[in-house]
PDB file of C-alpha atoms in Angstrom:
ATOM      1  CA  MET X 886       1.208 -97.866 -27.372  1.00 92.00           C
ATOM      2  CA  ILE X 887      -2.067 -98.724 -29.066  1.00 95.00           C
ATOM      3  CA  LYS X 888      -2.998-101.838 -31.040  1.00 95.00           C
ATOM      4  CA  SER X 889      -2.272-100.299 -34.456  1.00 94.00           C
ATOM      5  CA  GLU X 890       1.186 -99.143 -33.285  1.00 95.00           C
ATOM      6  CA  LEU X 891       1.934-102.656 -32.001  1.00 95.00           C
ATOM      7  CA  ILE X 892       0.913-104.125 -35.367  1.00 95.00           C
ATOM      8  CA  GLU X 893       3.096-101.634 -37.238  1.00 95.00           C
ATOM      9  CA  LEU X 894       6.084-102.371 -34.989  1.00 95.00           C
ATOM     10  CA  LEU X 895       5.739-106.142 -35.365  1.00 95.00           C
ATOM     11  CA  ALA X 896       5.225-105.891 -39.142  1.00 94.00           C
ATOM     12  CA  SER X 897       8.356-103.742 -39.515  1.00 94.00           C
ATOM     13  CA  LYS X 898      10.461-106.193 -37.478  1.00 94.00           C
ATOM     14  CA  GLN X 899       9.125-109.258 -39.314  1.00 91.00           C
ATOM     15  CA  SER X 900       9.498-108.164 -42.925  1.00 89.00           C
ATOM     16  CA  TYR X 901       8.725-111.655 -44.255  1.00 93.00           C
ATOM     17  CA  LEU X 902       5.176-111.398 -42.836  1.00 91.00           C
ATOM     18  CA  ASP X 903       2.404-109.470 -44.539  1.00 92.00           C
ATOM     19  CA  HIS X 904       0.882-106.572 -42.565  1.00 93.00           C
ATOM     20  CA  HIS X 905      -2.546-108.242 -42.683  1.00 95.00           C
ATOM     21  CA  ASP X 906      -1.090-111.491 -41.291  1.00 95.00           C
ATOM     22  CA  VAL X 907       0.455-109.637 -38.349  1.00 96.00           C
ATOM     23  CA  GLU X 908      -2.836-107.829 -37.734  1.00 96.00           C
ATOM     24  CA  ALA X 909      -4.711-111.156 -37.777  1.00 96.00           C
ATOM     25  CA  VAL X 910      -2.293-112.753 -35.295  1.00 96.00           C
ATOM     26  CA  VAL X 911      -2.500-109.821 -32.874  1.00 96.00           C
ATOM     27  CA  THR X 912      -6.306-109.839 -33.114  1.00 97.00           C
ATOM     28  CA  VAL X 913      -6.479-113.599 -32.489  1.00 97.00           C
ATOM     29  CA  ILE X 914      -4.233-113.319 -29.418  1.00 96.00           C
ATOM     30  CA  ILE X 915      -6.223-110.431 -27.942  1.00 96.00           C
ATOM     31  CA  ASN X 916      -9.539-112.191 -28.615  1.00 97.00           C
ATOM     32  CA  LYS X 917      -8.237-115.386 -26.964  1.00 96.00           C
ATOM     33  CA  ILE X 918      -7.221-113.394 -23.875  1.00 95.00           C
ATOM     34  CA  ILE X 919     -10.684-111.807 -23.736  1.00 96.00           C
ATOM     35  CA  ASP X 920     -12.476-115.146 -24.224  1.00 97.00           C
ATOM     36  CA  THR X 921     -10.364-116.845 -21.569  1.00 96.00           C
ATOM     37  CA  LEU X 922     -11.029-114.107 -19.002  1.00 96.00           C
ATOM     38  CA  ALA X 923     -14.739-114.058 -19.907  1.00 95.00           C
ATOM     39  CA  SER X 924     -14.904-117.783 -19.126  1.00 96.00           C
ATOM     40  CA  GLY X 925     -13.458-117.110 -15.646  1.00 94.00           C
ATOM     41  CA  GLU X 926      -9.975-118.519 -16.229  1.00 96.00           C
ATOM     42  CA  CYS X 927      -6.634-116.847 -15.480  1.00 96.00           C
ATOM     43  CA  ILE X 928      -3.890-116.111 -17.987  1.00 96.00           C
ATOM     44  CA  GLU X 929      -0.201-116.266 -17.121  1.00 96.00           C
ATOM     45  CA  ILE X 930       2.424-114.984 -19.538  1.00 95.00           C
ATOM     46  CA  ARG X 931       5.843-115.837 -18.108  1.00 94.00           C
ATOM     47  CA  GLY X 932       8.055-112.802 -17.677  1.00 92.00           C
ATOM     48  CA  PHE X 933       5.132-110.449 -18.328  1.00 95.00           C
ATOM     49  CA  GLY X 934       2.407-111.054 -15.780  1.00 96.00           C
ATOM     50  CA  THR X 935      -0.900-112.628 -14.830  1.00 97.00           C
ATOM     51  CA  PHE X 936      -4.408-111.547 -15.770  1.00 97.00           C
ATOM     52  CA  SER X 937      -7.189-112.712 -13.456  1.00 96.00           C
ATOM     53  CA  LEU X 938     -10.704-111.771 -12.433  1.00 96.00           C
ATOM     54  CA  ARG X 939     -11.580-110.172  -9.122  1.00 96.00           C
ATOM     55  CA  TYR X 940     -15.053-109.841  -7.629  1.00 95.00           C
ATOM     56  CA  ARG X 941     -16.478-106.610  -6.242  1.00 95.00           C
ATOM     57  CA  PRO X 942     -19.722-107.119  -4.253  1.00 96.00           C
ATOM     58  CA  THR X 943     -22.752-104.836  -4.294  1.00 96.00           C
ATOM     59  CA  ARG X 944     -22.126-101.714  -2.238  1.00 96.00           C
ATOM     60  CA  VAL X 945     -23.597 -98.325  -1.423  1.00 96.00           C
ATOM     61  CA  SER X 946     -21.586 -95.389  -2.679  1.00 94.00           C
ATOM     62  CA  ARG X 947     -22.117 -91.636  -2.901  1.00 95.00           C
ATOM     63  CA  ASN X 948     -22.654 -89.414  -5.901  1.00 93.00           C
ATOM     64  CA  PRO X 949     -19.798 -86.909  -5.491  1.00 93.00           C
ATOM     65  CA  LYS X 950     -21.802 -84.095  -7.049  1.00 94.00           C
ATOM     66  CA  THR X 951     -25.007 -84.419  -5.020  1.00 94.00           C
ATOM     67  CA  GLY X 952     -23.932 -86.559  -2.054  1.00 93.00           C
ATOM     68  CA  GLU X 953     -26.877 -88.859  -2.733  1.00 96.00           C
ATOM     69  CA  ALA X 954     -26.481 -92.553  -1.844  1.00 96.00           C
ATOM     70  CA  VAL X 955     -26.230 -94.756  -4.929  1.00 95.00           C
ATOM     71  CA  SER X 956     -26.300 -98.542  -5.110  1.00 95.00           C
ATOM     72  CA  VAL X 957     -23.435 -99.971  -7.167  1.00 94.00           C
ATOM     73  CA  GLU X 958     -24.093-103.456  -8.549  1.00 96.00           C
ATOM     74  CA  GLN X 959     -21.759-106.391  -8.049  1.00 95.00           C
ATOM     75  CA  LYS X 960     -19.259-106.991 -10.795  1.00 95.00           C
ATOM     76  CA  HIS X 961     -16.109-108.768 -11.835  1.00 95.00           C
ATOM     77  CA  PHE X 962     -13.111-106.820 -13.047  1.00 95.00           C
ATOM     78  CA  VAL X 963      -9.793-107.695 -14.632  1.00 96.00           C
ATOM     79  CA  HIS X 964      -6.761-107.601 -12.355  1.00 97.00           C
ATOM     80  CA  PHE X 965      -3.203-107.569 -13.698  1.00 97.00           C
ATOM     81  CA  LYS X 966      -0.222-108.600 -11.608  1.00 97.00           C
ATOM     82  CA  PRO X 967       3.088-107.840 -13.332  1.00 96.00           C
ATOM     83  CA  GLY X 968       5.753-110.526 -13.417  1.00 95.00           C
ATOM     84  CA  THR X 969       9.175-110.151 -11.845  1.00 94.00           C
ATOM     85  CA  GLU X 970      10.967-109.627 -15.163  1.00 95.00           C
ATOM     86  CA  LEU X 971       8.524-106.883 -16.205  1.00 93.00           C
ATOM     87  CA  LYS X 972       8.881-105.123 -12.856  1.00 93.00           C
ATOM     88  CA  GLN X 973      12.676-105.258 -13.036  1.00 92.00           C
ATOM     89  CA  ARG X 974      12.840-103.969 -16.611  1.00 92.00           C
ATOM     90  CA  VAL X 975      10.404-101.129 -15.896  1.00 90.00           C
ATOM     91  CA  ASP X 976      12.274-100.185 -12.729  1.00 88.00           C
ATOM     92  CA  LYS X 977      15.600-100.220 -14.587  1.00 87.00           C
ATOM     93  CA  SER X 978      14.310 -98.125 -17.507  1.00 83.00           C
ATOM     94  CA  SER X 979      12.367 -95.660 -15.317  1.00 76.00           C
ATOM     95  CA  LYS X 980      15.650 -94.482 -13.772  1.00 75.00           C
ATOM     96  CA  GLN X 981      16.589 -93.104 -17.203  1.00 73.00           C
ATOM     97  CA  TYR X 982      13.655 -90.668 -17.081  1.00 67.00           C
ATOM     98  CA  PRO X 983      14.190 -88.118 -14.292  1.00 65.00           C
ATOM     99  CA  GLY X 984      10.696 -86.679 -14.673  1.00 62.00           C
ATOM    100  CA  SER X 985       8.923 -89.981 -14.076  1.00 58.00           C
ATOM    101  CA  ARG X 986       6.787 -90.292 -10.967  1.00 60.00           C
ATOM    102  CA  ASP X 987       7.901 -92.447  -8.087  1.00 55.00           C
ATOM    103  CA  TRP X 988       4.715 -94.168  -6.913  1.00 52.00           C
TER     104      TRP X 988
END
Protein backbone atom coordinates (compact mmCIF):
# COMPACT_ATOMS: atom_id res chain seq x y z
CA MET A 1 0.00 0.00 0.00
CA ILE A 2 1.28 3.46 -0.84
CA LYS A 3 0.44 6.79 0.80
CA SER A 4 -2.23 7.76 -1.75
CA GLU A 5 -3.96 4.37 -1.33
CA LEU A 6 -3.95 4.82 2.45
CA ILE A 7 -5.51 8.28 2.07
CA GLU A 8 -8.18 6.93 -0.28
CA LEU A 9 -9.01 4.07 2.10
CA LEU A 10 -9.29 6.35 5.13
CA ALA A 11 -11.36 8.93 3.22
CA SER A 12 -13.79 6.23 2.04
CA LYS A 13 -14.22 4.87 5.59
CA GLN A 14 -14.66 8.33 7.13
CA SER A 15 -17.23 9.85 4.79
CA TYR A 16 -17.79 12.86 7.07
CA LEU A 17 -14.17 13.97 6.47
CA ASP A 18 -13.06 15.78 3.34
CA HIS A 19 -10.40 14.04 1.22
CA HIS A 20 -8.03 16.99 1.69
CA ASP A 21 -8.46 16.82 5.49
CA VAL A 22 -7.55 13.13 5.51
CA GLU A 23 -4.54 13.84 3.30
CA ALA A 24 -3.41 16.62 5.66
CA VAL A 25 -3.72 14.37 8.73
CA VAL A 26 -1.75 11.54 7.12
CA THR A 27 0.95 13.99 6.01
CA VAL A 28 1.20 15.53 9.49
CA ILE A 29 1.55 12.10 11.12
CA ILE A 30 4.23 10.96 8.68
CA ASN A 31 6.14 14.25 9.03
CA LYS A 32 6.00 13.97 12.84
CA ILE A 33 7.42 10.44 12.66
CA ILE A 34 10.24 11.67 10.40
CA ASP A 35 11.00 14.68 12.61
CA THR A 36 11.03 12.56 15.76
CA LEU A 37 13.42 10.00 14.26
CA ALA A 38 15.62 12.79 12.83
CA SER A 39 15.97 14.21 16.35
CA GLY A 40 17.22 10.81 17.59
CA GLU A 41 14.11 9.77 19.52
CA CYS A 42 12.23 6.47 19.28
CA ILE A 43 8.58 6.04 18.35
CA GLU A 44 6.37 3.34 19.85
CA ILE A 45 2.91 2.66 18.45
CA ARG A 46 1.22 0.11 20.71
CA GLY A 47 0.08 -2.97 18.85
CA PHE A 48 2.02 -1.95 15.74
CA GLY A 49 5.69 -1.62 16.57
CA THR A 50 8.68 0.54 17.44
CA PHE A 51 10.78 2.72 15.16
CA SER A 52 14.29 3.51 16.37
CA LEU A 53 17.67 4.52 15.02
CA ARG A 54 20.63 2.18 14.76
CA TYR A 55 24.24 3.17 14.14
CA ARG A 56 26.47 1.57 11.52
CA PRO A 57 30.17 2.52 11.90
CA THR A 58 32.59 3.26 9.08
CA ARG A 59 33.71 0.06 7.38
CA VAL A 60 35.61 -1.22 4.37
CA SER A 61 33.51 -3.07 1.84
CA ARG A 62 34.05 -4.44 -1.66
CA ASN A 63 32.65 -3.30 -4.97
CA PRO A 64 30.97 -6.50 -6.21
CA LYS A 65 31.67 -5.68 -9.84
CA THR A 66 35.38 -4.87 -9.59
CA GLY A 67 36.36 -6.35 -6.22
CA GLU A 68 37.94 -3.03 -5.30
CA ALA A 69 37.95 -2.03 -1.61
CA VAL A 70 35.56 0.84 -0.90
CA SER A 71 35.20 2.85 2.30
CA VAL A 72 31.59 3.11 3.47
CA GLU A 73 30.91 6.08 5.76
CA GLN A 74 29.26 5.79 9.15
CA LYS A 75 25.54 6.31 9.22
CA HIS A 76 22.35 5.94 11.19
CA PHE A 77 19.46 3.94 9.81
CA VAL A 78 15.86 3.37 10.82
CA HIS A 79 15.09 0.06 12.50
CA PHE A 80 11.54 -1.25 12.88
CA LYS A 81 10.59 -3.87 15.45
CA PRO A 82 7.04 -5.14 14.97
CA GLY A 83 4.77 -5.38 18.00
CA THR A 84 3.27 -8.62 19.25
CA GLU A 85 -0.22 -7.86 17.91
CA LEU A 86 1.15 -7.07 14.43
CA LYS A 87 3.21 -10.26 14.38
CA GLN A 88 0.24 -12.37 15.45
CA ARG A 89 -2.14 -10.84 12.90
CA VAL A 90 0.38 -11.20 10.06
CA ASP A 91 1.13 -14.79 11.06
CA LYS A 92 -2.59 -15.60 11.22
CA SER A 93 -3.38 -14.00 7.85
CA SER A 94 -0.29 -15.42 6.08
CA LYS A 95 -1.65 -18.95 6.58
CA GLN A 96 -4.50 -18.02 4.22
CA TYR A 97 -2.03 -17.51 1.36
CA PRO A 98 -0.40 -20.84 0.44
CA GLY A 99 2.08 -19.20 -1.92
CA SER A 100 3.55 -16.89 0.72
CA ARG A 101 7.17 -17.42 1.69
CA ASP A 102 8.05 -18.86 5.05
CA TRP A 103 11.08 -16.84 6.17
